PDB file of C-alpha atoms in Angstrom:
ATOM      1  CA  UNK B   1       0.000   0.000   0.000  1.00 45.00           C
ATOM      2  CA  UNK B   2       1.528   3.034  -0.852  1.00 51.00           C
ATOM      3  CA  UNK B   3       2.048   5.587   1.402  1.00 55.00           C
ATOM      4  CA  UNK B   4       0.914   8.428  -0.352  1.00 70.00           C
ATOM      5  CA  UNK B   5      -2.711   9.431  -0.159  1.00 77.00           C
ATOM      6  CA  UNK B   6      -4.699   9.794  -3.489  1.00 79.00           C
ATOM      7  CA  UNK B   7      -5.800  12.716  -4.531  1.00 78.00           C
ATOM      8  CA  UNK B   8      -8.719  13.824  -3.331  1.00 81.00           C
ATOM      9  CA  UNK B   9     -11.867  13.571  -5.921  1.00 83.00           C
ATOM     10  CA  UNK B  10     -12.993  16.454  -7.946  1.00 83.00           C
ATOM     11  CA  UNK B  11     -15.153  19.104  -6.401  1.00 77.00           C
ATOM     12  CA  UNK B  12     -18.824  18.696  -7.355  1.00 65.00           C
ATOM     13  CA  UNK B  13     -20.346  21.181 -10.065  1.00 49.00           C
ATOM     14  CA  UNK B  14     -22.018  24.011  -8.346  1.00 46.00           C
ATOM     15  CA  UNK B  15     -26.182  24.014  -9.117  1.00 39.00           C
ATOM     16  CA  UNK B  16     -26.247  27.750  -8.872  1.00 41.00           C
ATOM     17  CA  UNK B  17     -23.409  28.310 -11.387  1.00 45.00           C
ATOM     18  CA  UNK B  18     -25.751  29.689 -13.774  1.00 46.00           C
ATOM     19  CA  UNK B  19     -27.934  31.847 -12.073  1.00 40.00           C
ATOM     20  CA  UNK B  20     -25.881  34.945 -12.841  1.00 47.00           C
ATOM     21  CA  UNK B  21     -25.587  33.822 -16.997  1.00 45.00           C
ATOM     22  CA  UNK B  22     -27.242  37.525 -18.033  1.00 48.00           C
ATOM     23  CA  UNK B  23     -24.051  39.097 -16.252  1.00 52.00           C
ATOM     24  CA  UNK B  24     -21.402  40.868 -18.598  1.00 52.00           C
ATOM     25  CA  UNK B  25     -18.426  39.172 -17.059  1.00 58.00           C
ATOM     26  CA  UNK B  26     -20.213  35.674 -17.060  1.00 58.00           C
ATOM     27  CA  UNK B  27     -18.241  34.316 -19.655  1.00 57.00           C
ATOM     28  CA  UNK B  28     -15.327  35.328 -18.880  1.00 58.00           C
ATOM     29  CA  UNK B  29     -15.161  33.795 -15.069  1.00 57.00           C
ATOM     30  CA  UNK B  30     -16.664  30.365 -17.244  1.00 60.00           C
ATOM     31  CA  UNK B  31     -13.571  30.756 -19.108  1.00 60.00           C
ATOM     32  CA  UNK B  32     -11.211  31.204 -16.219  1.00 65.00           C
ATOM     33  CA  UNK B  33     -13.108  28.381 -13.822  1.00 72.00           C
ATOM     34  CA  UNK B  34     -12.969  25.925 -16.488  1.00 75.00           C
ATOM     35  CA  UNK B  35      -8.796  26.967 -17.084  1.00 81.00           C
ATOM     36  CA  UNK B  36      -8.675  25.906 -13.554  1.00 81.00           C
ATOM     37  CA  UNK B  37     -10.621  23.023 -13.543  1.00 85.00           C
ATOM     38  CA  UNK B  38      -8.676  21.813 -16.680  1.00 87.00           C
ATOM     39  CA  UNK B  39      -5.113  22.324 -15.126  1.00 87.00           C
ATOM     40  CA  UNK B  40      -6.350  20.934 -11.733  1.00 90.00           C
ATOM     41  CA  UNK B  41      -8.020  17.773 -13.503  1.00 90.00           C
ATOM     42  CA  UNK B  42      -4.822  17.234 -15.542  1.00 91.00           C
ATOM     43  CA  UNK B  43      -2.400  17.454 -12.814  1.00 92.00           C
ATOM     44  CA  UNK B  44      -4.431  15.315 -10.689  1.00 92.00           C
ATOM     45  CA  UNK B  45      -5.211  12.858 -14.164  1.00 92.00           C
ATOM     46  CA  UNK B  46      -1.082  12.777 -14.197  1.00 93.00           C
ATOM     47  CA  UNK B  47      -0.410  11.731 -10.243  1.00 93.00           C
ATOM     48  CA  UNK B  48      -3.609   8.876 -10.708  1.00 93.00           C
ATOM     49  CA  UNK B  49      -2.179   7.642 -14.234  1.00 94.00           C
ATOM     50  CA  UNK B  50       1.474   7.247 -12.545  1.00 93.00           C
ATOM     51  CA  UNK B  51       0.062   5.568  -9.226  1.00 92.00           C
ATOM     52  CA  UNK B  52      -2.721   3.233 -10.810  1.00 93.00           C
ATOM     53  CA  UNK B  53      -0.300   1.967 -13.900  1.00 94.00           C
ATOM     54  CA  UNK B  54       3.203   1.648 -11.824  1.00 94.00           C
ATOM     55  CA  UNK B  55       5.457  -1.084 -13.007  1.00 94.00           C
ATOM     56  CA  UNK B  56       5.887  -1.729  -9.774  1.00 94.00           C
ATOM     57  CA  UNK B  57       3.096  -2.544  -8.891  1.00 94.00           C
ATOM     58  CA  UNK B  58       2.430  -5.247 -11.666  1.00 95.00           C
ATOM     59  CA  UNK B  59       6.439  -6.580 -10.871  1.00 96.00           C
ATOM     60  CA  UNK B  60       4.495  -6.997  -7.111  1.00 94.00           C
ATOM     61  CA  UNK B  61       1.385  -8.828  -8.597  1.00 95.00           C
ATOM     62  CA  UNK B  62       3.778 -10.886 -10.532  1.00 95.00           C
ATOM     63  CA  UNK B  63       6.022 -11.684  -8.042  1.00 96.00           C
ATOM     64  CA  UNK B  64       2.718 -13.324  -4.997  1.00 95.00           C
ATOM     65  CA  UNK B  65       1.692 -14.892  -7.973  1.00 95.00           C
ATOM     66  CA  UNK B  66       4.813 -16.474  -8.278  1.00 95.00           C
ATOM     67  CA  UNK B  67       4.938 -17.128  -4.611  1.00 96.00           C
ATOM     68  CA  UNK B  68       1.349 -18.552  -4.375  1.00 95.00           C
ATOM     69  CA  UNK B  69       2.115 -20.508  -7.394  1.00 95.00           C
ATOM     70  CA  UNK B  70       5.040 -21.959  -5.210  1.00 96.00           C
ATOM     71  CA  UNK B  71       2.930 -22.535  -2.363  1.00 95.00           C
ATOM     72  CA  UNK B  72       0.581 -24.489  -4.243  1.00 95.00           C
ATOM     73  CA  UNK B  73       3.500 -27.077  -5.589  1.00 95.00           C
ATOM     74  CA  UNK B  74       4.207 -27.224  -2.406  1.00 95.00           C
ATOM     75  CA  UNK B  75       0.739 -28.364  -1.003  1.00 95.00           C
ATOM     76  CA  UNK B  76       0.102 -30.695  -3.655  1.00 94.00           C
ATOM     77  CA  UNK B  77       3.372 -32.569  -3.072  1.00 94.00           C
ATOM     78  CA  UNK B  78       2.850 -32.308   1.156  1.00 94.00           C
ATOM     79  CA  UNK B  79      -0.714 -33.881   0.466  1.00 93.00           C
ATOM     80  CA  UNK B  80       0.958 -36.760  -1.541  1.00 92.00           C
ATOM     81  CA  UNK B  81       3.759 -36.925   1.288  1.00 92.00           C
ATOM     82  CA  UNK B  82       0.891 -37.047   4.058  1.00 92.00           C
ATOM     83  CA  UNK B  83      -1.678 -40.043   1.973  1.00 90.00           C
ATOM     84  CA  UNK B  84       1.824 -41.866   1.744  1.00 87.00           C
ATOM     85  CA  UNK B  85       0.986 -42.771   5.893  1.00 83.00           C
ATOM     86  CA  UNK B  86       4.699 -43.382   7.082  1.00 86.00           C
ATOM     87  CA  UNK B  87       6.417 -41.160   9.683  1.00 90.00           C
ATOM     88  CA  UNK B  88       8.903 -40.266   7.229  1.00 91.00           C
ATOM     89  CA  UNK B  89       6.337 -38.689   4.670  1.00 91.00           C
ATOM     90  CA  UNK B  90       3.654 -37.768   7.287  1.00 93.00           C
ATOM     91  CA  UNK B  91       6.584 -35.292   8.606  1.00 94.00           C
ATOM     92  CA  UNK B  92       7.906 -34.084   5.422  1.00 94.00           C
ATOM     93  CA  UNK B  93       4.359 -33.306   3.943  1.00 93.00           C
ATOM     94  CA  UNK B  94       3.230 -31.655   7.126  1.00 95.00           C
ATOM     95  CA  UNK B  95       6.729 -29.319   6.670  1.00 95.00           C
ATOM     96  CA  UNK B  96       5.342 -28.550   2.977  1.00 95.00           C
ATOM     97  CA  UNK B  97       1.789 -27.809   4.046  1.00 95.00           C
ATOM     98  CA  UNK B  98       3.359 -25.361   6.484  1.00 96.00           C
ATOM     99  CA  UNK B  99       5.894 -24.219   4.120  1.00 95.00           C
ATOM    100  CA  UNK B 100       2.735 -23.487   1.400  1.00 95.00           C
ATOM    101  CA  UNK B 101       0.466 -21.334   3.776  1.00 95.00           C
ATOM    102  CA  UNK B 102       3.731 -19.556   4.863  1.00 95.00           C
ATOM    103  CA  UNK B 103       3.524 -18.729   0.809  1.00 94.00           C
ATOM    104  CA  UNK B 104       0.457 -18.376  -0.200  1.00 93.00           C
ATOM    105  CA  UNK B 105      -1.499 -17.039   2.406  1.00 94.00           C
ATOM    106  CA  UNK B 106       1.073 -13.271   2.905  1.00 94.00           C
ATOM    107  CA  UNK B 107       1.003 -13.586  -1.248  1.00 94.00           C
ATOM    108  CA  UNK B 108      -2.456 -13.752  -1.272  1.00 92.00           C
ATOM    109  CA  UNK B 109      -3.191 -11.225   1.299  1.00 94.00           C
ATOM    110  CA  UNK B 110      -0.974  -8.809  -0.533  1.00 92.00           C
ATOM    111  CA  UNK B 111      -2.375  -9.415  -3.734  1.00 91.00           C
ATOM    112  CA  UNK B 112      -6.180  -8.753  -2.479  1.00 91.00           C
ATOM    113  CA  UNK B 113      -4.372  -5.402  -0.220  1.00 91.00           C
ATOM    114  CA  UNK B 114      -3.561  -4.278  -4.153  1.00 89.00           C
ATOM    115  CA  UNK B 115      -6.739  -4.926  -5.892  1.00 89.00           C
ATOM    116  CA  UNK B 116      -8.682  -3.049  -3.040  1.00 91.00           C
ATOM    117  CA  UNK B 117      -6.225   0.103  -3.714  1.00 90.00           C
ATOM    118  CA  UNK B 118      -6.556  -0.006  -7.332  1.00 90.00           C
ATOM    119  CA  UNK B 119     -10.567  -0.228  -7.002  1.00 91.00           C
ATOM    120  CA  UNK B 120     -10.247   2.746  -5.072  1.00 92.00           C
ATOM    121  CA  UNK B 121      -7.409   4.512  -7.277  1.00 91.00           C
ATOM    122  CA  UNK B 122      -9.852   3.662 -10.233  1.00 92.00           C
ATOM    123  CA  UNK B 123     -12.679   5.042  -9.077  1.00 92.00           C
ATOM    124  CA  UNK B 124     -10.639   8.340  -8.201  1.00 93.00           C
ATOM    125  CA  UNK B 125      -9.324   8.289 -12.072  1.00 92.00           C
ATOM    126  CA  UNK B 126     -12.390   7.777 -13.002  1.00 91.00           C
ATOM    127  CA  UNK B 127     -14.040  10.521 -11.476  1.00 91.00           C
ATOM    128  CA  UNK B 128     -11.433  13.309 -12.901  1.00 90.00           C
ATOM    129  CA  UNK B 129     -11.541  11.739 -16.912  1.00 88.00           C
ATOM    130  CA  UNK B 130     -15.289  12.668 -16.178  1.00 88.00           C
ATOM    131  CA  UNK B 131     -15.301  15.759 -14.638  1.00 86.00           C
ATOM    132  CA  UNK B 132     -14.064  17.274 -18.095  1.00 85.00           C
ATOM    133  CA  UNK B 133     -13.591  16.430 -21.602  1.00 86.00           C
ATOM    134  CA  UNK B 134     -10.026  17.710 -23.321  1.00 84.00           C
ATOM    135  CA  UNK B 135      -7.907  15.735 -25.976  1.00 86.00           C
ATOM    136  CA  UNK B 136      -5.392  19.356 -26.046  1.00 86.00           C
ATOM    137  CA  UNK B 137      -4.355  17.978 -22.293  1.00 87.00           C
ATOM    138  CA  UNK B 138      -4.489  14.375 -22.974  1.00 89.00           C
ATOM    139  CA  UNK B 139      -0.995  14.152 -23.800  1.00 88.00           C
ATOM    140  CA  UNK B 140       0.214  15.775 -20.954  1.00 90.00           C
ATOM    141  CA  UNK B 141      -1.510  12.799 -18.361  1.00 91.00           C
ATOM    142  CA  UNK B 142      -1.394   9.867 -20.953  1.00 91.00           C
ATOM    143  CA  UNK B 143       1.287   7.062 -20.225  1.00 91.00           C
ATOM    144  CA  UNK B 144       1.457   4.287 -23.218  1.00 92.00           C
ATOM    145  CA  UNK B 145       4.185   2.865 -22.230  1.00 93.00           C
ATOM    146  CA  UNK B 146       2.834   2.016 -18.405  1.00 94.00           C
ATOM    147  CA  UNK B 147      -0.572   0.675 -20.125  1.00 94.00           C
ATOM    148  CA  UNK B 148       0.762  -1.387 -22.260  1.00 95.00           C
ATOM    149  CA  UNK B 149       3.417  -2.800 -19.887  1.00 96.00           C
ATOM    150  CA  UNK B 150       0.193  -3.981 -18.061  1.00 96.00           C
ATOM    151  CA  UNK B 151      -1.706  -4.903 -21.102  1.00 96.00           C
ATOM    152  CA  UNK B 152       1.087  -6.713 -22.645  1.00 96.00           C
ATOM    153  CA  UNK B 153       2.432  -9.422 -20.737  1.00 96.00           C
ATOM    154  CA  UNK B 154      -1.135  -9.809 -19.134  1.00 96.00           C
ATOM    155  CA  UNK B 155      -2.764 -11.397 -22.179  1.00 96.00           C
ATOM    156  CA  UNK B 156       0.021 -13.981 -22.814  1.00 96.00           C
ATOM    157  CA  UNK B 157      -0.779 -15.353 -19.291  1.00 96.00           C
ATOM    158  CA  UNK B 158      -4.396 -14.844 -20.077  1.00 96.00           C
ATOM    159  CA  UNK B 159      -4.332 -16.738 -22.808  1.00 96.00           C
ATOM    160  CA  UNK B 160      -1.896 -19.240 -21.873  1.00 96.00           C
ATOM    161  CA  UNK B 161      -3.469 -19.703 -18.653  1.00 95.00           C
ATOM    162  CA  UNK B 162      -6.854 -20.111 -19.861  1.00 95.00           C
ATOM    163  CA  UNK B 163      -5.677 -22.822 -22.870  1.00 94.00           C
ATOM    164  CA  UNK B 164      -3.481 -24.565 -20.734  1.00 93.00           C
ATOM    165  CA  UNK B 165      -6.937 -24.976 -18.053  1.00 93.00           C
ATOM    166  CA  UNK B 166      -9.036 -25.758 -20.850  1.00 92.00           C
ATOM    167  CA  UNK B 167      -6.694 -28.779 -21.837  1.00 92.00           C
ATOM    168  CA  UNK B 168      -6.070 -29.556 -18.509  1.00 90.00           C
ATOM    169  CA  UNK B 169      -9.682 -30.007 -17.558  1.00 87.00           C
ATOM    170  CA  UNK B 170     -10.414 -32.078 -20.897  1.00 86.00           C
ATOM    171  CA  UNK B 171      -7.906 -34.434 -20.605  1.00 81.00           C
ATOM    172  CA  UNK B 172      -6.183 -35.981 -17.507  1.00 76.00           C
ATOM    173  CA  UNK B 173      -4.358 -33.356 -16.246  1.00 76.00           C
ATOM    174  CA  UNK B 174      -3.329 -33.041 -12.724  1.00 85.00           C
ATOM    175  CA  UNK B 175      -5.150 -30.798  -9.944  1.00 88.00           C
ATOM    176  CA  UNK B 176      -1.432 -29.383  -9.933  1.00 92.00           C
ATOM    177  CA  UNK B 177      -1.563 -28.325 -13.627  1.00 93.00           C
ATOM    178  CA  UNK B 178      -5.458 -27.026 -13.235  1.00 93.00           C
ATOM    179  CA  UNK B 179      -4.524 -25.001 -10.310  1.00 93.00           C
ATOM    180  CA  UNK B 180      -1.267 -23.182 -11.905  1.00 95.00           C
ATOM    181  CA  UNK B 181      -2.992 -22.809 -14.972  1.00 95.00           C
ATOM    182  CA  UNK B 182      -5.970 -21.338 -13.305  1.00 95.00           C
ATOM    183  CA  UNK B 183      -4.282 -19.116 -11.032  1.00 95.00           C
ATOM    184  CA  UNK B 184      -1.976 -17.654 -14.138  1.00 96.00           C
ATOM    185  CA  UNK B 185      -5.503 -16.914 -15.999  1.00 96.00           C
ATOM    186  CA  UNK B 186      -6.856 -15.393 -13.215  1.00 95.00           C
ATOM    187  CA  UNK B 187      -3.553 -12.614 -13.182  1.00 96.00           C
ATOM    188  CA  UNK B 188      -3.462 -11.894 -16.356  1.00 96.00           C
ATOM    189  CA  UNK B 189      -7.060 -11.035 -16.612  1.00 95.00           C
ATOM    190  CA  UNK B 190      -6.889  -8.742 -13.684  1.00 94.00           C
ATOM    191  CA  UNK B 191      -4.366  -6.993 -15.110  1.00 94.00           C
ATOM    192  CA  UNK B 192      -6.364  -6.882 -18.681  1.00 95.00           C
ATOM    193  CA  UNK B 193      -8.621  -5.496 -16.665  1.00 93.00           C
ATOM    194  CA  UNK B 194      -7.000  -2.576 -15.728  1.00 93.00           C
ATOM    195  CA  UNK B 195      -5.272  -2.132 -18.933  1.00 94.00           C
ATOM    196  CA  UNK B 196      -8.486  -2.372 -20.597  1.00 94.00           C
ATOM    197  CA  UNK B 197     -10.289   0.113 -18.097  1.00 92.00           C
ATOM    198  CA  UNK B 198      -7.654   2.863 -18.416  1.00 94.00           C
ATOM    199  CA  UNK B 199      -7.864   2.469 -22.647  1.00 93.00           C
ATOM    200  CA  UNK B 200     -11.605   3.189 -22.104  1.00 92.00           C
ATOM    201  CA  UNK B 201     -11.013   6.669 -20.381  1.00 90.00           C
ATOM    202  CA  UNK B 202      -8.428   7.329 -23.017  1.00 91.00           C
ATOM    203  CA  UNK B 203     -10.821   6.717 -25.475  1.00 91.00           C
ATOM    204  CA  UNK B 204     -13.444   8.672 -24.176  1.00 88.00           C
ATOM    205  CA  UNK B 205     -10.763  11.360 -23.842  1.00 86.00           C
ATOM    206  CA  UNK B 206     -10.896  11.788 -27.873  1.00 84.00           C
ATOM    207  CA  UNK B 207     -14.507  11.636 -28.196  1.00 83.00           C
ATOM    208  CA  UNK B 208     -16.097  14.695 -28.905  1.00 75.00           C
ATOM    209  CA  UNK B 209     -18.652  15.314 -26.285  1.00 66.00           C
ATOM    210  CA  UNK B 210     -22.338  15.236 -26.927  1.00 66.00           C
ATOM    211  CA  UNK B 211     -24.047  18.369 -27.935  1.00 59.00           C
ATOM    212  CA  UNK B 212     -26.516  19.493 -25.313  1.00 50.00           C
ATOM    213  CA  UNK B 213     -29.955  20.644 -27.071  1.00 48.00           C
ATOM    214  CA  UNK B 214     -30.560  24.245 -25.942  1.00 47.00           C
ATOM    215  CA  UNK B 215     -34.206  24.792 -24.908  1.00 48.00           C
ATOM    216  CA  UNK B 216     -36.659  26.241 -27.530  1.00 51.00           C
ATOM    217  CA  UNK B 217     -36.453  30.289 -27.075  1.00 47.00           C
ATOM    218  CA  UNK B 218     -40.440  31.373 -26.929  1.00 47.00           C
ATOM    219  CA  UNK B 219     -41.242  33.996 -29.113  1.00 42.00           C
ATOM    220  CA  UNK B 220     -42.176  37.796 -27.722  1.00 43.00           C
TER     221      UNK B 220
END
């Protein structure tokens, strides 16, 4: 978790911000509060994009998988150890069992610690990509290279998870194979996920936005 809190949503649009339209300097303070909103929301757009699509972070997700992937190997071989019934592999498999939820249960933890702080950093990106709509700042908070980083390496264990689970499950295939295979799908589509999400606000970034239909002026 990092230590750093996130920034803070945007401020809510205020109902009474047209009341005073008619004004002669109406415009102009329009002009200047949406400058400010548009260099706050890109600043804040910049920090979120950094935080929410650090390599770091997927290195981390990569890394308990790896470790819960361990632990698993090392379950399935203590439960062979302990069916065996003699001391001798009775003690060894109870020493893997332990050894397993000494690395997959931290792993685990630490991977579910992550997913809650990117539901909440997402939410928080979120918010900002919709409290405006401008493709002239979009470079300035866009990161390629961090999305695709995630996107990337994500679908080849998507993909190669979920074939290898798929053969695994029609043939004979050990609960050993099923569970890697499953647990290797199950990574790379959270991280698609996030890839995928962050795309979306991109994309919505360099959509024009909808015209609003002014009301029907009545005649004098």
């Amino acid at each position: 978790m990092s230590a750093r809190p996130l920034p803070p949503p945007p401020p809510d649009a205020d109902p009474d911000a047209d009341l005073d339209a008619a004004a002669p300097d109406a415009a102009a303070a329009r002009d200047a509060d949406r400058a400010d909103l548009l260099a706050e929301r890109t600043e804040e757009l910049r920090e979120l994009t950094v935080r929410y699509l650090a390599r770091r972070r997927a290195l981390l997700l990569w890394l308990a998988t790896g470790l819960v992937a361990a632990g698993w190997t090392a379950a399935w071989a203590g439960w062979r150890y302990v069916a065996a019934g003699d001391v001798v592999s009775v003690a060894l498999g109870v020493f893997l069992l332990a050894l397993a939820a000494g690395l997959a249960v931290p792993s685990a933890l630490a991977v579910a610690s992550g997913a809650r702080d990117d539901l909440e950093a997402r939410e928080r990106l979120r918010a900002w990509a919709r409290s405006a709509r401008d493709r002239d700042t979009l470079a300035r908070w866009h990161s390629p290279g961090r999305a695709l980083f995630w996107l990337l390496p994500s679908l080849v264990l998507c993909c190669f998870g979920s074939a290898s689970a798929a053969m695994t499950a029609a043939g004979d295939g050990s609960a050993l194979t099923l569970g890697l295979a499953v647990l290797l799908a199950g990574t790379g589509a959270l991280g698609m996920v996030k890839a995928v999400g962050y795309y979306r606000l991109v994309s919505r970034e360099l959509t024009p936005a909808p015209e609003v239909d002014e009301p029907p002026h009545e005649l004098p």
